[in-house]
mmCIF file of C-alpha atoms in Angstrom:
data_model
loop_
_atom_site.group_PDB
_atom_site.id
_atom_site.type_symbol
_atom_site.label_atom_id
_atom_site.label_comp_id
_atom_site.label_asym_id
_atom_site.label_seq_id
_atom_site.Cartn_x
_atom_site.Cartn_y
_atom_site.Cartn_z
ATOM 1 C CA MET A 162 13.539 19.545 -17.612
ATOM 2 C CA ASN A 163 10.501 21.789 -17.456
ATOM 3 C CA ILE A 164 7.531 19.500 -16.860
ATOM 4 C CA LEU A 165 3.931 20.674 -17.166
ATOM 5 C CA VAL A 166 1.320 18.686 -15.252
ATOM 6 C CA THR A 167 -2.332 19.556 -15.839
ATOM 7 C CA GLY A 168 -4.783 18.250 -13.269
ATOM 8 C CA ALA A 169 -1.964 18.718 -10.759
ATOM 9 C CA LYS A 170 -4.257 18.534 -7.728
ATOM 10 C CA GLY A 171 -6.029 15.388 -8.885
ATOM 11 C CA PHE A 172 -5.406 11.823 -7.780
ATOM 12 C CA ILE A 173 -2.816 10.865 -10.402
ATOM 13 C CA GLY A 174 -1.383 14.380 -10.563
ATOM 14 C CA LYS A 175 -0.572 14.585 -6.856
ATOM 15 C CA ASN A 176 1.084 11.165 -6.812
ATOM 16 C CA LEU A 177 3.070 11.902 -9.977
ATOM 17 C CA ILE A 178 4.336 15.283 -8.768
ATOM 18 C CA VAL A 179 5.473 13.869 -5.436
ATOM 19 C CA GLU A 180 7.444 11.136 -7.227
ATOM 20 C CA LEU A 181 8.970 13.577 -9.704
ATOM 21 C CA ARG A 182 10.225 15.629 -6.779
ATOM 22 C CA ASN A 183 11.537 12.463 -5.139
ATOM 23 C CA ARG A 184 13.579 11.972 -8.306
ATOM 24 C CA ASN A 185 14.941 15.532 -8.104
ATOM 25 C CA TYR A 186 12.892 17.107 -10.871
ATOM 26 C CA THR A 187 12.487 20.702 -9.702
ATOM 27 C CA GLU A 188 10.950 22.606 -12.603
ATOM 28 C CA ILE A 189 7.394 21.319 -12.392
ATOM 29 C CA TYR A 190 4.592 23.548 -13.681
ATOM 30 C CA GLU A 191 1.425 22.666 -11.763
ATOM 31 C CA TYR A 192 -1.775 23.596 -13.578
ATOM 32 C CA ASP A 193 -5.263 22.956 -12.229
ATOM 33 C CA ILE A 194 -8.765 24.335 -12.447
ATOM 34 C CA ASP A 195 -7.968 27.193 -10.061
ATOM 35 C CA THR A 196 -4.704 28.211 -11.775
ATOM 36 C CA ALA A 197 -4.702 31.624 -13.468
ATOM 37 C CA PRO A 198 -5.439 30.917 -17.171
ATOM 38 C CA GLU A 199 -2.575 33.132 -18.359
ATOM 39 C CA LYS A 200 -0.143 30.746 -16.676
ATOM 40 C CA LEU A 201 -0.899 28.213 -19.412
ATOM 41 C CA ASN A 202 0.856 30.428 -21.953
ATOM 42 C CA GLN A 203 3.988 30.637 -19.823
ATOM 43 C CA TYR A 204 4.007 26.925 -19.145
ATOM 44 C CA CYS A 205 3.363 25.827 -22.733
ATOM 45 C CA LYS A 206 6.108 28.115 -23.994
ATOM 46 C CA SER A 207 8.763 26.552 -21.749
ATOM 47 C CA ALA A 208 7.626 22.936 -21.239
ATOM 48 C CA ASP A 209 9.906 20.074 -22.263
ATOM 49 C CA PHE A 210 7.268 17.451 -21.480
ATOM 50 C CA VAL A 211 3.517 17.641 -20.790
ATOM 51 C CA PHE A 212 1.502 15.302 -18.600
ATOM 52 C CA HIS A 213 -2.091 16.137 -19.456
ATOM 53 C CA LEU A 214 -4.058 14.612 -16.587
ATOM 54 C CA ALA A 215 -6.846 17.177 -16.291
ATOM 55 C CA GLY A 216 -10.353 15.952 -17.037
ATOM 56 C CA VAL A 217 -13.982 15.910 -15.991
ATOM 57 C CA ASN A 218 -15.434 12.797 -14.319
ATOM 58 C CA ARG A 219 -18.573 13.835 -12.456
ATOM 59 C CA PRO A 220 -20.033 17.026 -13.956
ATOM 60 C CA LYS A 221 -23.374 18.530 -12.984
ATOM 61 C CA ASP A 222 -24.384 18.446 -16.643
ATOM 62 C CA LYS A 223 -23.377 15.873 -19.277
ATOM 63 C CA THR A 224 -22.331 18.621 -21.691
ATOM 64 C CA GLU A 225 -19.433 19.391 -19.358
ATOM 65 C CA PHE A 226 -17.812 16.099 -20.333
ATOM 66 C CA MET A 227 -16.990 17.369 -23.802
ATOM 67 C CA ALA A 228 -15.993 20.817 -22.573
ATOM 68 C CA GLY A 229 -13.622 19.414 -19.955
ATOM 69 C CA ASN A 230 -12.197 16.377 -21.715
ATOM 70 C CA TYR A 231 -12.129 17.657 -25.294
ATOM 71 C CA GLY A 232 -12.320 21.424 -24.946
ATOM 72 C CA PHE A 233 -9.421 21.918 -22.564
ATOM 73 C CA THR A 234 -7.304 19.428 -24.501
ATOM 74 C CA SER A 235 -7.896 21.552 -27.577
ATOM 75 C CA THR A 236 -6.905 24.690 -25.659
ATOM 76 C CA LEU A 237 -3.733 23.041 -24.379
ATOM 77 C CA LEU A 238 -2.634 21.835 -27.814
ATOM 78 C CA ASP A 239 -3.474 25.167 -29.471
ATOM 79 C CA THR A 240 -1.309 26.917 -26.889
ATOM 80 C CA LEU A 241 1.601 24.591 -27.574
ATOM 81 C CA LYS A 242 1.169 25.264 -31.299
ATOM 82 C CA ARG A 243 1.179 29.008 -30.689
ATOM 83 C CA TYR A 244 4.653 28.765 -29.236
ATOM 84 C CA LYS A 245 5.800 26.163 -31.784
ATOM 85 C CA ASN A 246 6.534 23.796 -28.899
ATOM 86 C CA THR A 247 6.591 20.209 -30.154
ATOM 87 C CA CYS A 248 7.628 18.593 -26.874
ATOM 88 C CA PRO A 249 6.171 15.158 -26.056
ATOM 89 C CA VAL A 250 2.610 15.204 -24.686
ATOM 90 C CA MET A 251 0.992 12.460 -22.620
ATOM 91 C CA ILE A 252 -2.786 12.387 -22.140
ATOM 92 C CA SER A 253 -4.745 10.455 -19.553
ATOM 93 C CA SER A 254 -7.679 8.722 -21.217
ATOM 94 C CA SER A 255 -9.887 5.868 -20.037
ATOM 95 C CA ILE A 256 -10.977 2.404 -21.110
ATOM 96 C CA GLN A 257 -14.411 4.062 -21.218
ATOM 97 C CA ALA A 258 -13.271 5.682 -24.482
ATOM 98 C CA ALA A 259 -14.380 2.468 -26.168
ATOM 99 C CA ALA A 260 -17.875 2.748 -24.648
ATOM 100 C CA ALA A 261 -20.932 4.548 -25.995
ATOM 101 C CA ASN A 262 -21.591 6.996 -23.169
ATOM 102 C CA PRO A 263 -21.043 10.757 -22.802
ATOM 103 C CA TYR A 264 -17.910 10.346 -20.695
ATOM 104 C CA GLY A 265 -16.378 7.769 -23.046
ATOM 105 C CA GLU A 266 -17.240 9.813 -26.114
ATOM 106 C CA SER A 267 -15.536 12.881 -24.652
ATOM 107 C CA LYS A 268 -12.427 10.837 -23.839
ATOM 108 C CA LYS A 269 -12.404 9.349 -27.333
ATOM 109 C CA ALA A 270 -12.644 12.825 -28.830
ATOM 110 C CA GLY A 271 -9.669 13.930 -26.755
ATOM 111 C CA GLU A 272 -7.665 10.938 -27.967
ATOM 112 C CA GLU A 273 -8.420 11.656 -31.630
ATOM 113 C CA LEU A 274 -7.501 15.284 -31.141
ATOM 114 C CA MET A 275 -4.183 14.189 -29.661
ATOM 115 C CA PHE A 276 -3.380 11.790 -32.506
ATOM 116 C CA SER A 277 -4.233 14.463 -35.085
ATOM 117 C CA TYR A 278 -2.000 16.926 -33.249
ATOM 118 C CA GLY A 279 0.901 14.467 -33.370
ATOM 119 C CA GLN A 280 0.463 13.912 -37.100
ATOM 120 C CA ALA A 281 0.220 17.639 -37.827
ATOM 121 C CA THR A 282 3.177 18.788 -35.702
ATOM 122 C CA GLY A 283 5.448 15.767 -35.484
ATOM 123 C CA ALA A 284 5.261 15.904 -31.701
ATOM 124 C CA LYS A 285 5.408 12.613 -29.829
ATOM 125 C CA VAL A 286 2.016 11.843 -28.307
ATOM 126 C CA LEU A 287 1.349 9.239 -25.640
ATOM 127 C CA VAL A 288 -2.260 8.211 -25.048
ATOM 128 C CA TYR A 289 -2.964 6.048 -22.005
ATOM 129 C CA ARG A 290 -6.357 4.390 -21.590
ATOM 130 C CA PHE A 291 -6.334 3.778 -17.867
ATOM 131 C CA PRO A 292 -8.682 1.252 -16.251
ATOM 132 C CA ASN A 293 -9.763 1.782 -12.615
ATOM 133 C CA VAL A 294 -6.839 3.352 -10.746
ATOM 134 C CA PHE A 295 -6.643 2.796 -6.990
ATOM 135 C CA GLY A 296 -4.290 3.930 -4.255
ATOM 136 C CA LYS A 297 -3.681 6.674 -1.702
ATOM 137 C CA TRP A 298 -5.156 10.165 -2.102
ATOM 138 C CA CYS A 299 -8.000 9.132 -4.392
ATOM 139 C CA ARG A 300 -11.194 11.027 -3.608
ATOM 140 C CA PRO A 301 -13.921 8.807 -2.108
ATOM 141 C CA ASN A 302 -17.590 9.069 -3.115
ATOM 142 C CA TYR A 303 -16.547 10.481 -6.473
ATOM 143 C CA ASN A 304 -15.529 8.166 -9.306
ATOM 144 C CA SER A 305 -13.607 5.317 -7.635
ATOM 145 C CA ALA A 306 -15.442 2.390 -6.066
ATOM 146 C CA VAL A 307 -12.248 1.242 -4.312
ATOM 147 C CA ALA A 308 -11.692 4.653 -2.708
ATOM 148 C CA THR A 309 -15.316 4.805 -1.570
ATOM 149 C CA PHE A 310 -15.243 1.280 -0.131
ATOM 150 C CA CYS A 311 -11.953 1.914 1.704
ATOM 151 C CA ASN A 312 -13.199 5.188 3.140
ATOM 152 C CA ASN A 313 -16.571 3.829 4.241
ATOM 153 C CA ILE A 314 -15.407 0.504 5.650
ATOM 154 C CA ALA A 315 -12.691 2.265 7.662
ATOM 155 C CA ARG A 316 -15.410 4.497 9.147
ATOM 156 C CA ASN A 317 -18.095 1.832 9.728
ATOM 157 C CA ILE A 318 -20.257 3.323 6.974
ATOM 158 C CA PRO A 319 -22.337 0.746 5.039
ATOM 159 C CA ILE A 320 -21.371 0.098 1.417
ATOM 160 C CA ARG A 321 -23.590 -1.010 -1.425
ATOM 161 C CA VAL A 322 -22.604 -3.772 -3.846
ATOM 162 C CA ASP A 323 -25.329 -4.562 -6.361
ATOM 163 C CA ASN A 324 -23.444 -7.295 -8.214
ATOM 164 C CA PRO A 325 -20.439 -8.914 -6.465
ATOM 165 C CA SER A 326 -19.624 -10.870 -9.644
ATOM 166 C CA VAL A 327 -18.735 -7.763 -11.645
ATOM 167 C CA VAL A 328 -15.072 -7.973 -12.685
ATOM 168 C CA MET A 329 -13.008 -4.816 -12.304
ATOM 169 C CA ASN A 330 -9.862 -4.047 -14.292
ATOM 170 C CA LEU A 331 -7.513 -2.247 -11.916
ATOM 171 C CA VAL A 332 -4.095 -0.603 -11.848
ATOM 172 C CA TYR A 333 -2.278 0.621 -8.747
ATOM 173 C CA ILE A 334 -1.257 4.260 -8.534
ATOM 174 C CA ASP A 335 2.442 3.537 -7.913
ATOM 175 C CA ASP A 336 2.521 1.334 -11.016
ATOM 176 C CA VAL A 337 0.843 4.131 -12.981
ATOM 177 C CA VAL A 338 3.360 6.699 -11.756
ATOM 178 C CA SER A 339 6.297 4.391 -12.538
ATOM 179 C CA GLU A 340 4.989 3.978 -16.078
ATOM 180 C CA LEU A 341 4.578 7.748 -16.493
ATOM 181 C CA VAL A 342 8.122 8.397 -15.291
ATOM 182 C CA ASN A 343 9.317 5.775 -17.777
ATOM 183 C CA ALA A 344 7.389 7.611 -20.483
ATOM 184 C CA LEU A 345 9.146 10.826 -19.503
ATOM 185 C CA LEU A 346 12.468 9.018 -19.956
ATOM 186 C CA GLY A 347 11.410 7.669 -23.358
ATOM 187 C CA GLN A 348 10.987 4.143 -22.022
ATOM 188 C CA GLY A 349 7.208 3.876 -21.794
ATOM 189 C CA ASN A 350 5.344 0.633 -22.390
ATOM 190 C CA ARG A 351 3.240 0.687 -25.569
ATOM 191 C CA VAL A 352 0.655 -1.663 -27.017
ATOM 192 C CA GLY A 353 -0.235 -0.545 -30.523
ATOM 193 C CA SER A 354 -1.125 3.141 -30.506
ATOM 194 C CA TYR A 355 -1.574 3.337 -26.761
ATOM 195 C CA GLY A 356 0.623 3.499 -23.704
ATOM 196 C CA LYS A 357 -0.137 0.841 -21.131
ATOM 197 C CA VAL A 358 0.643 0.154 -17.474
ATOM 198 C CA SER A 359 2.292 -3.260 -17.546
ATOM 199 C CA THR A 360 0.753 -4.554 -14.291
ATOM 200 C CA GLU A 361 -3.044 -4.863 -14.271
ATOM 201 C CA TYR A 362 -5.363 -6.820 -12.003
ATOM 202 C CA MET A 363 -8.731 -8.415 -12.762
ATOM 203 C CA ARG A 364 -10.764 -8.893 -9.587
ATOM 204 C CA LYS A 365 -14.421 -9.416 -8.790
ATOM 205 C CA LEU A 366 -16.099 -6.664 -6.840
ATOM 206 C CA GLY A 367 -17.112 -9.146 -4.148
ATOM 207 C CA GLU A 368 -13.495 -10.284 -3.804
ATOM 208 C CA ILE A 369 -12.358 -6.713 -3.246
ATOM 209 C CA THR A 370 -14.938 -5.959 -0.579
ATOM 210 C CA GLU A 371 -14.203 -9.250 1.218
ATOM 211 C CA LEU A 372 -10.533 -8.300 1.378
ATOM 212 C CA LEU A 373 -11.340 -4.828 2.691
ATOM 213 C CA TYR A 374 -13.558 -6.188 5.463
ATOM 214 C CA ALA A 375 -10.795 -8.690 6.304
ATOM 215 C CA PHE A 376 -8.324 -5.800 6.585
ATOM 216 C CA LYS A 377 -10.663 -4.093 9.003
ATOM 217 C CA GLN A 378 -11.031 -7.303 11.046
ATOM 218 C CA SER A 379 -7.271 -7.810 11.080
ATOM 219 C CA ARG A 380 -6.882 -4.895 13.468
ATOM 220 C CA GLU A 381 -9.116 -6.761 15.917
ATOM 221 C CA ASP A 382 -7.697 -10.280 15.594
ATOM 222 C CA HIS A 383 -4.101 -9.043 15.054
ATOM 223 C CA THR A 384 -3.639 -10.842 11.751
ATOM 224 C CA VAL A 385 -1.600 -9.695 8.767
ATOM 225 C CA PRO A 386 -2.778 -10.139 5.151
ATOM 226 C CA ASP A 387 -0.951 -12.507 2.827
ATOM 227 C CA MET A 388 1.533 -10.140 1.194
ATOM 228 C CA SER A 389 2.589 -12.759 -1.356
ATOM 229 C CA ASP A 390 -0.572 -11.694 -3.200
ATOM 230 C CA ARG A 391 0.689 -8.431 -4.709
ATOM 231 C CA PHE A 392 -2.812 -7.116 -5.337
ATOM 232 C CA ALA A 393 -3.839 -7.759 -1.725
ATOM 233 C CA GLY A 394 -0.698 -6.001 -0.519
ATOM 234 C CA LYS A 395 -1.404 -2.925 -2.623
ATOM 235 C CA LEU A 396 -5.070 -2.898 -1.625
ATOM 236 C CA TYR A 397 -4.050 -3.178 2.044
ATOM 237 C CA SER A 398 -1.766 -0.146 1.698
ATOM 238 C CA THR A 399 -4.622 1.707 0.045
ATOM 239 C CA TYR A 400 -7.066 0.781 2.817
ATOM 240 C CA LEU A 401 -4.706 2.000 5.541
ATOM 241 C CA SER A 402 -4.381 5.374 3.809
ATOM 242 C CA TYR A 403 -8.124 5.929 4.392
ATOM 243 C CA LEU A 404 -8.066 5.324 8.144
ATOM 244 C CA PRO A 405 -9.370 8.270 10.167
ATOM 245 C CA GLU A 406 -6.404 10.030 11.779
ATOM 246 C CA GLU A 407 -7.854 9.440 15.242
ATOM 247 C CA ALA A 408 -7.973 5.688 14.529
ATOM 248 C CA PHE A 409 -4.380 4.908 13.524
ATOM 249 C CA SER A 410 -3.813 2.983 16.765
ATOM 250 C CA TYR A 411 -5.600 -0.059 18.164
ATOM 251 C CA PRO A 412 -5.229 -1.829 21.520
ATOM 252 C CA LEU A 413 -3.602 -5.169 22.277
ATOM 253 C CA GLU A 414 -4.594 -7.518 25.081
ATOM 254 C CA MET A 415 -1.775 -7.600 27.645
ATOM 255 C CA HIS A 416 -1.563 -10.624 29.934
ATOM 256 C CA VAL A 417 -0.055 -9.095 33.083
ATOM 257 C CA ASP A 418 1.037 -10.809 36.310
ATOM 258 C CA GLN A 419 3.723 -10.348 38.977
ATOM 259 C CA ARG A 420 6.390 -11.622 36.557
ATOM 260 C CA GLY A 421 5.708 -8.984 33.876
ATOM 261 C CA SER A 422 3.528 -9.262 30.783
ATOM 262 C CA PHE A 423 2.972 -11.243 27.589
ATOM 263 C CA THR A 424 1.217 -9.722 24.568
ATOM 264 C CA GLU A 425 0.411 -11.192 21.170
ATOM 265 C CA PHE A 426 1.350 -8.642 18.493
ATOM 266 C CA LEU A 427 0.826 -10.137 15.019
ATOM 267 C CA LYS A 428 -0.566 -13.413 13.685
ATOM 268 C CA THR A 429 -0.484 -14.992 10.240
ATOM 269 C CA ALA A 430 -2.088 -18.194 9.055
ATOM 270 C CA GLU A 431 1.002 -19.051 7.015
ATOM 271 C CA ARG A 432 3.945 -17.861 9.115
ATOM 272 C CA GLY A 433 3.025 -18.010 12.778
ATOM 273 C CA GLN A 434 2.831 -15.176 15.265
ATOM 274 C CA VAL A 435 4.929 -12.502 16.951
ATOM 275 C CA SER A 436 4.578 -11.677 20.648
ATOM 276 C CA ILE A 437 6.180 -9.278 23.104
ATOM 277 C CA ASN A 438 7.378 -10.644 26.449
ATOM 278 C CA VAL A 439 8.298 -8.311 29.334
ATOM 279 C CA SER A 440 10.101 -9.823 32.350
ATOM 280 C CA ARG A 441 10.799 -8.052 35.624
ATOM 281 C CA PRO A 442 14.262 -8.260 37.251
ATOM 282 C CA GLY A 443 15.007 -11.687 38.703
ATOM 283 C CA VAL A 444 12.081 -13.351 36.940
ATOM 284 C CA THR A 445 12.443 -16.616 35.031
ATOM 285 C CA LYS A 446 9.872 -17.609 32.414
ATOM 286 C CA GLY A 447 9.453 -20.714 30.340
ATOM 287 C CA ASN A 448 10.697 -24.053 31.656
ATOM 288 C CA HIS A 449 8.815 -25.941 28.979
ATOM 289 C CA TRP A 450 9.458 -27.704 25.692
ATOM 290 C CA HIS A 451 7.675 -28.509 22.415
ATOM 291 C CA HIS A 452 7.415 -31.496 20.079
ATOM 292 C CA THR A 453 7.106 -29.535 16.840
ATOM 293 C CA LYS A 454 6.551 -25.884 17.694
ATOM 294 C CA ASN A 455 9.679 -23.762 17.338
ATOM 295 C CA GLU A 456 10.411 -20.187 18.300
ATOM 296 C CA LYS A 457 12.884 -17.349 17.856
ATOM 297 C CA PHE A 458 13.799 -15.064 20.776
ATOM 298 C CA LEU A 459 15.226 -11.563 20.371
ATOM 299 C CA VAL A 460 15.988 -9.546 23.509
ATOM 300 C CA VAL A 461 15.715 -5.877 22.543
ATOM 301 C CA SER A 462 16.048 -4.282 25.991
ATOM 302 C CA GLY A 463 17.612 -5.376 29.278
ATOM 303 C CA GLN A 464 19.872 -8.338 30.073
ATOM 304 C CA GLY A 465 19.100 -12.004 30.388
ATOM 305 C CA VAL A 466 20.204 -15.584 30.058
ATOM 306 C CA ILE A 467 18.423 -18.209 27.980
ATOM 307 C CA ARG A 468 18.992 -21.772 29.117
ATOM 308 C CA PHE A 469 18.442 -24.996 27.169
ATOM 309 C CA ARG A 470 18.443 -28.665 28.139
ATOM 310 C CA LYS A 471 17.620 -31.554 25.860
ATOM 311 C CA ILE A 472 14.847 -33.410 27.686
ATOM 312 C CA ASP A 473 16.814 -36.677 27.808
ATOM 313 C CA SER A 474 19.982 -34.996 29.087
ATOM 314 C CA ARG A 475 21.223 -33.216 32.255
ATOM 315 C CA GLU A 476 23.559 -30.863 30.370
ATOM 316 C CA VAL A 477 22.427 -27.211 30.430
ATOM 317 C CA VAL A 478 23.460 -24.778 27.681
ATOM 318 C CA GLU A 479 23.421 -21.037 28.436
ATOM 319 C CA TYR A 480 23.277 -18.006 26.141
ATOM 320 C CA PHE A 481 23.672 -14.534 27.643
ATOM 321 C CA VAL A 482 21.655 -11.903 25.783
ATOM 322 C CA SER A 483 21.075 -8.159 25.980
ATOM 323 C CA GLY A 484 19.494 -5.283 24.132
ATOM 324 C CA GLY A 485 22.987 -3.910 23.564
ATOM 325 C CA LYS A 486 23.830 -6.728 21.170
ATOM 326 C CA LEU A 487 20.879 -7.897 19.144
ATOM 327 C CA GLU A 488 20.988 -11.573 18.258
ATOM 328 C CA VAL A 489 18.312 -14.145 17.501
ATOM 329 C CA LEU A 490 18.174 -17.448 19.348
ATOM 330 C CA ASP A 491 16.389 -20.373 17.762
ATOM 331 C CA ILE A 492 14.448 -22.525 20.213
ATOM 332 C CA PRO A 493 14.565 -26.065 18.775
ATOM 333 C CA PRO A 494 11.923 -28.721 19.517
ATOM 334 C CA GLY A 495 12.893 -31.277 22.143
ATOM 335 C CA TYR A 496 14.773 -28.771 24.318
ATOM 336 C CA THR A 497 13.210 -27.456 27.492
ATOM 337 C CA HIS A 498 14.115 -23.798 27.770
ATOM 338 C CA SER A 499 13.812 -20.783 30.051
ATOM 339 C CA ILE A 500 14.640 -17.082 29.940
ATOM 340 C CA GLU A 501 15.776 -15.219 33.078
ATOM 341 C CA ASN A 502 16.079 -11.468 33.568
ATOM 342 C CA ILE A 503 19.500 -10.973 35.220
ATOM 343 C CA GLY A 504 19.534 -7.179 34.892
ATOM 344 C CA ARG A 505 18.227 -4.311 37.007
ATOM 345 C CA MET A 506 15.525 -3.221 34.593
ATOM 346 C CA GLU A 507 12.693 -4.875 32.742
ATOM 347 C CA MET A 508 13.786 -7.136 29.928
ATOM 348 C CA VAL A 509 11.833 -6.971 26.671
ATOM 349 C CA THR A 510 11.900 -9.937 24.304
ATOM 350 C CA VAL A 511 10.370 -10.186 20.841
ATOM 351 C CA MET A 512 9.221 -13.774 20.311
ATOM 352 C CA TRP A 513 8.243 -15.444 17.048
ATOM 353 C CA ALA A 514 6.532 -18.833 16.930
ATOM 354 C CA ASN A 515 6.115 -20.820 13.729
ATOM 355 C CA GLU A 516 2.416 -21.371 14.431
ATOM 356 C CA CYS A 517 -0.338 -19.424 16.127
ATOM 357 C CA PHE A 518 -1.192 -20.574 19.635
ATOM 358 C CA ASN A 519 -3.934 -23.186 19.707
ATOM 359 C CA PRO A 520 -5.220 -23.825 23.273
ATOM 360 C CA GLU A 521 -6.649 -27.194 22.188
ATOM 361 C CA GLU A 522 -3.250 -28.341 20.896
ATOM 362 C CA PRO A 523 -0.676 -26.204 22.731
ATOM 363 C CA ASP A 524 2.284 -28.568 22.158
ATOM 364 C CA THR A 525 3.799 -27.177 25.396
ATOM 365 C CA PHE A 526 5.041 -29.395 28.241
ATOM 366 C CA TYR A 527 6.383 -28.213 31.597
ATOM 367 C CA ASP A 528 9.909 -29.339 32.519
ATOM 368 C CA GLU A 529 12.434 -27.415 34.667
ATOM 369 C CA VAL A 530 15.648 -26.673 32.800
#
């Protein structure tokens, strides 16, 4: 298929084009404000589908709204008519089209022009009134509060929230792109006369900023957001995409002694914590047991033996482990246990515990295996 995308360098355009290429669409005509105008003739003559994403959001003068959102739409449709091309056309509108403001009025005018074009030519038209779209590659300090908040919080720049109770209607960019690809395949989701992204989120502005500040803090306290909340997961991915490139990494506190090191990696309130244990050759660690706390050990490098003994028994059970054969050992409550490095190199073990360490209630009792 020959696919024309106007606004190709914009937020939605860039994400859509990347996904189309991922799906092996190769004939993509990219049209943007800096494209030679004569290219529009060539593209409109050959297009099998048009994604019309170009528009004006923040002009210097309000009159530019109508010129950009209505005027260029008119030019695009007139060019398609000139070449008698009645391929399907999708247009990106906004929920602001229902509002009485210059931007909304220009979007509404573009919608009406599109519907009239469909009636006159028989072409299939798809009008999407998008709410606030968030995700990677959205321009901060432009027309997206989420992009601005992500960018500023990641850079320690103050943000301004006048009314935290304001409810935002949001859609995630990957959900938008999936819907647009479905529309291309003739399987778009429609509600009445309009196309619609099936997954939307209603969140208070204060809720969003609290989450973003929590994401920032999570790099300091080593926590992970609750990914069972799909909105939080998508917002977290968005936040990370705004990190300064020199700030992708962050340090961990290593507890180092003559035996090796122990470092907490990740913590969650719901699912415990993950730590990294490094043991030097000949070193034995552990020799303790727990009432309720349980763990999983995974040796990823080196060789070792993990020993268990039920605290009311003298029988010792041994498991030999190595990074050459990855296997997880459950550490049940009521068994004192130890791990010994029997190799010639450092042994690295990934350890998961079902609860975060609480020094006031460690549930850890010394007992030689």
